[in-house]
mmCIF file with all atom_site columns, C-alpha atoms in Angstrom:
data_model
loop_
_atom_site.group_PDB
_atom_site.id
_atom_site.type_symbol
_atom_site.label_atom_id
_atom_site.label_alt_id
_atom_site.label_comp_id
_atom_site.label_asym_id
_atom_site.label_entity_id
_atom_site.label_seq_id
_atom_site.pdbx_PDB_ins_code
_atom_site.Cartn_x
_atom_site.Cartn_y
_atom_site.Cartn_z
_atom_site.occupancy
_atom_site.B_iso_or_equiv
_atom_site.pdbx_formal_charge
_atom_site.auth_seq_id
_atom_site.auth_comp_id
_atom_site.auth_asym_id
_atom_site.auth_atom_id
_atom_site.pdbx_PDB_model_num
ATOM 1  C CA . MET O 1 1  ? 6.454  126.385 54.388 1.00 0.00 ? 15 MET O CA 1
ATOM 2  C CA . LEU O 1 2  ? 9.343  127.088 55.477 1.00 0.00 ? 16 LEU O CA 1
ATOM 3  C CA . PRO O 1 3  ? 12.361 124.688 55.120 1.00 0.00 ? 17 PRO O CA 1
ATOM 4  C CA . ASP O 1 4  ? 15.177 123.370 56.922 1.00 0.00 ? 18 ASP O CA 1
ATOM 5  C CA . THR O 1 5  ? 16.890 126.290 59.246 1.00 0.00 ? 19 THR O CA 1
ATOM 6  C CA . GLN O 1 6  ? 19.822 124.027 60.575 1.00 0.00 ? 20 GLN O CA 1
ATOM 7  C CA . HIS O 1 7  ? 22.183 125.864 58.976 1.00 0.00 ? 21 HIS O CA 1
ATOM 8  C CA . LEU O 1 8  ? 21.399 129.466 59.794 1.00 0.00 ? 22 LEU O CA 1
ATOM 9  C CA . PHE O 1 9  ? 22.334 128.173 63.082 1.00 0.00 ? 23 PHE O CA 1
ATOM 10 C CA . ASP O 1 10 ? 25.622 126.458 62.568 1.00 0.00 ? 24 ASP O CA 1
ATOM 11 C CA . ALA O 1 11 ? 28.574 127.476 64.637 1.00 0.00 ? 25 ALA O CA 1
ATOM 12 C CA . LYS O 1 12 ? 30.565 127.963 61.735 1.00 0.00 ? 26 LYS O CA 1
ATOM 13 C CA . SER O 1 13 ? 28.304 130.693 59.750 1.00 0.00 ? 27 SER O CA 1
ATOM 14 C CA . ALA O 1 14 ? 25.399 131.667 62.549 1.00 0.00 ? 28 ALA O CA 1
ATOM 15 C CA . ASP O 1 15 ? 23.146 134.144 60.769 1.00 0.00 ? 29 ASP O CA 1
ATOM 16 C CA . PRO O 1 16 ? 19.502 134.006 62.685 1.00 0.00 ? 30 PRO O CA 1
ATOM 17 C CA . THR O 1 17 ? 18.605 137.037 60.374 1.00 0.00 ? 31 THR O CA 1
ATOM 18 C CA . PRO O 1 18 ? 17.162 135.516 57.650 1.00 0.00 ? 32 PRO O CA 1
ATOM 19 C CA . LEU O 1 19 ? 14.770 133.420 59.861 1.00 0.00 ? 33 LEU O CA 1
ATOM 20 C CA . HIS O 1 20 ? 13.800 136.339 61.851 1.00 0.00 ? 34 HIS O CA 1
ATOM 21 C CA . GLU O 1 21 ? 12.748 138.576 58.557 1.00 0.00 ? 35 GLU O CA 1
ATOM 22 C CA . THR O 1 22 ? 10.728 135.720 57.557 1.00 0.00 ? 36 THR O CA 1
ATOM 23 C CA . PHE O 1 23 ? 9.038  135.652 61.179 1.00 0.00 ? 37 PHE O CA 1
ATOM 24 C CA . ARG O 1 24 ? 8.345  139.606 61.159 1.00 0.00 ? 38 ARG O CA 1
ATOM 25 C CA . HIS O 1 25 ? 7.233  139.368 57.334 1.00 0.00 ? 39 HIS O CA 1
ATOM 26 C CA . LEU O 1 26 ? 4.861  136.201 58.388 1.00 0.00 ? 40 LEU O CA 1
ATOM 27 C CA . ALA O 1 27 ? 3.462  138.413 60.969 1.00 0.00 ? 41 ALA O CA 1
ATOM 28 C CA . ALA O 1 28 ? 3.221  141.454 58.977 1.00 0.00 ? 42 ALA O CA 1
ATOM 29 C CA . GLU O 1 29 ? 1.250  139.824 56.003 1.00 0.00 ? 43 GLU O CA 1
ATOM 30 C CA . CYS O 1 30 ? -0.506 137.304 57.741 1.00 0.00 ? 44 CYS O CA 1
ATOM 31 C CA . ALA O 1 31 ? -3.711 139.164 57.576 1.00 0.00 ? 45 ALA O CA 1
ATOM 32 C CA . SER O 1 32 ? -3.247 140.899 54.137 1.00 0.00 ? 46 SER O CA 1
ATOM 33 C CA . SER O 1 33 ? -2.389 137.826 52.502 1.00 0.00 ? 47 SER O CA 1
ATOM 34 C CA . ASN O 1 34 ? -4.879 134.906 54.085 1.00 0.00 ? 48 ASN O CA 1
ATOM 35 C CA . ILE O 1 35 ? -1.631 132.962 55.497 1.00 0.00 ? 49 ILE O CA 1
ATOM 36 C CA . ALA O 1 36 ? -3.591 130.556 57.779 1.00 0.00 ? 50 ALA O CA 1
ATOM 37 C CA . PHE O 1 37 ? -0.368 128.953 59.386 1.00 0.00 ? 51 PHE O CA 1
ATOM 38 C CA . MET O 1 38 ? 3.318  128.065 58.388 1.00 0.00 ? 52 MET O CA 1
ATOM 39 C CA . THR O 1 39 ? 4.795  124.803 58.567 1.00 0.00 ? 53 THR O CA 1
ATOM 40 C CA . HIS O 1 40 ? 8.489  124.121 59.547 1.00 0.00 ? 54 HIS O CA 1
ATOM 41 C CA . LEU O 1 41 ? 10.472 121.392 57.632 1.00 0.00 ? 55 LEU O CA 1
ATOM 42 C CA . GLY O 1 42 ? 13.393 119.498 58.395 1.00 0.00 ? 56 GLY O CA 1
ATOM 43 C CA . ASP O 1 43 ? 15.976 120.107 61.767 1.00 0.00 ? 57 ASP O CA 1
ATOM 44 C CA . VAL O 1 44 ? 15.911 123.543 63.506 1.00 0.00 ? 58 VAL O CA 1
ATOM 45 C CA . THR O 1 45 ? 19.304 123.233 64.735 1.00 0.00 ? 59 THR O CA 1
ATOM 46 C CA . GLU O 1 46 ? 22.595 121.210 63.639 1.00 0.00 ? 60 GLU O CA 1
ATOM 47 C CA . THR O 1 47 ? 24.593 119.767 66.454 1.00 0.00 ? 61 THR O CA 1
ATOM 48 C CA . GLU O 1 48 ? 22.096 120.482 69.324 1.00 0.00 ? 62 GLU O CA 1
ATOM 49 C CA . ASP O 1 49 ? 25.593 122.288 71.038 1.00 0.00 ? 63 ASP O CA 1
ATOM 50 C CA . GLU O 1 50 ? 25.540 124.994 73.355 1.00 0.00 ? 64 GLU O CA 1
ATOM 51 C CA . ILE O 1 51 ? 26.887 127.102 71.024 1.00 0.00 ? 65 ILE O CA 1
ATOM 52 C CA . GLU O 1 52 ? 23.827 127.316 69.234 1.00 0.00 ? 66 GLU O CA 1
ATOM 53 C CA . PRO O 1 53 ? 21.785 129.222 71.760 1.00 0.00 ? 67 PRO O CA 1
ATOM 54 C CA . ALA O 1 54 ? 20.208 131.599 69.155 1.00 0.00 ? 68 ALA O CA 1
ATOM 55 C CA . ALA O 1 55 ? 17.791 128.513 68.359 1.00 0.00 ? 69 ALA O CA 1
ATOM 56 C CA . ARG O 1 56 ? 16.398 128.021 71.527 1.00 0.00 ? 70 ARG O CA 1
ATOM 57 C CA . GLY O 1 57 ? 15.552 131.852 71.937 1.00 0.00 ? 71 GLY O CA 1
#
């Protein structure tokens, strides 16, 4: 389960690094840790403004 990530893309404190590292970990460990799926809870972005392009990429 991946909790609400919108604050990682807030214009004032944008830092997608933790999310990128989470995905890298899941990809690397999915077979050995028997990870069948990952679900995301909450919002992906805070405002949907053009300033939040990192969430689209």
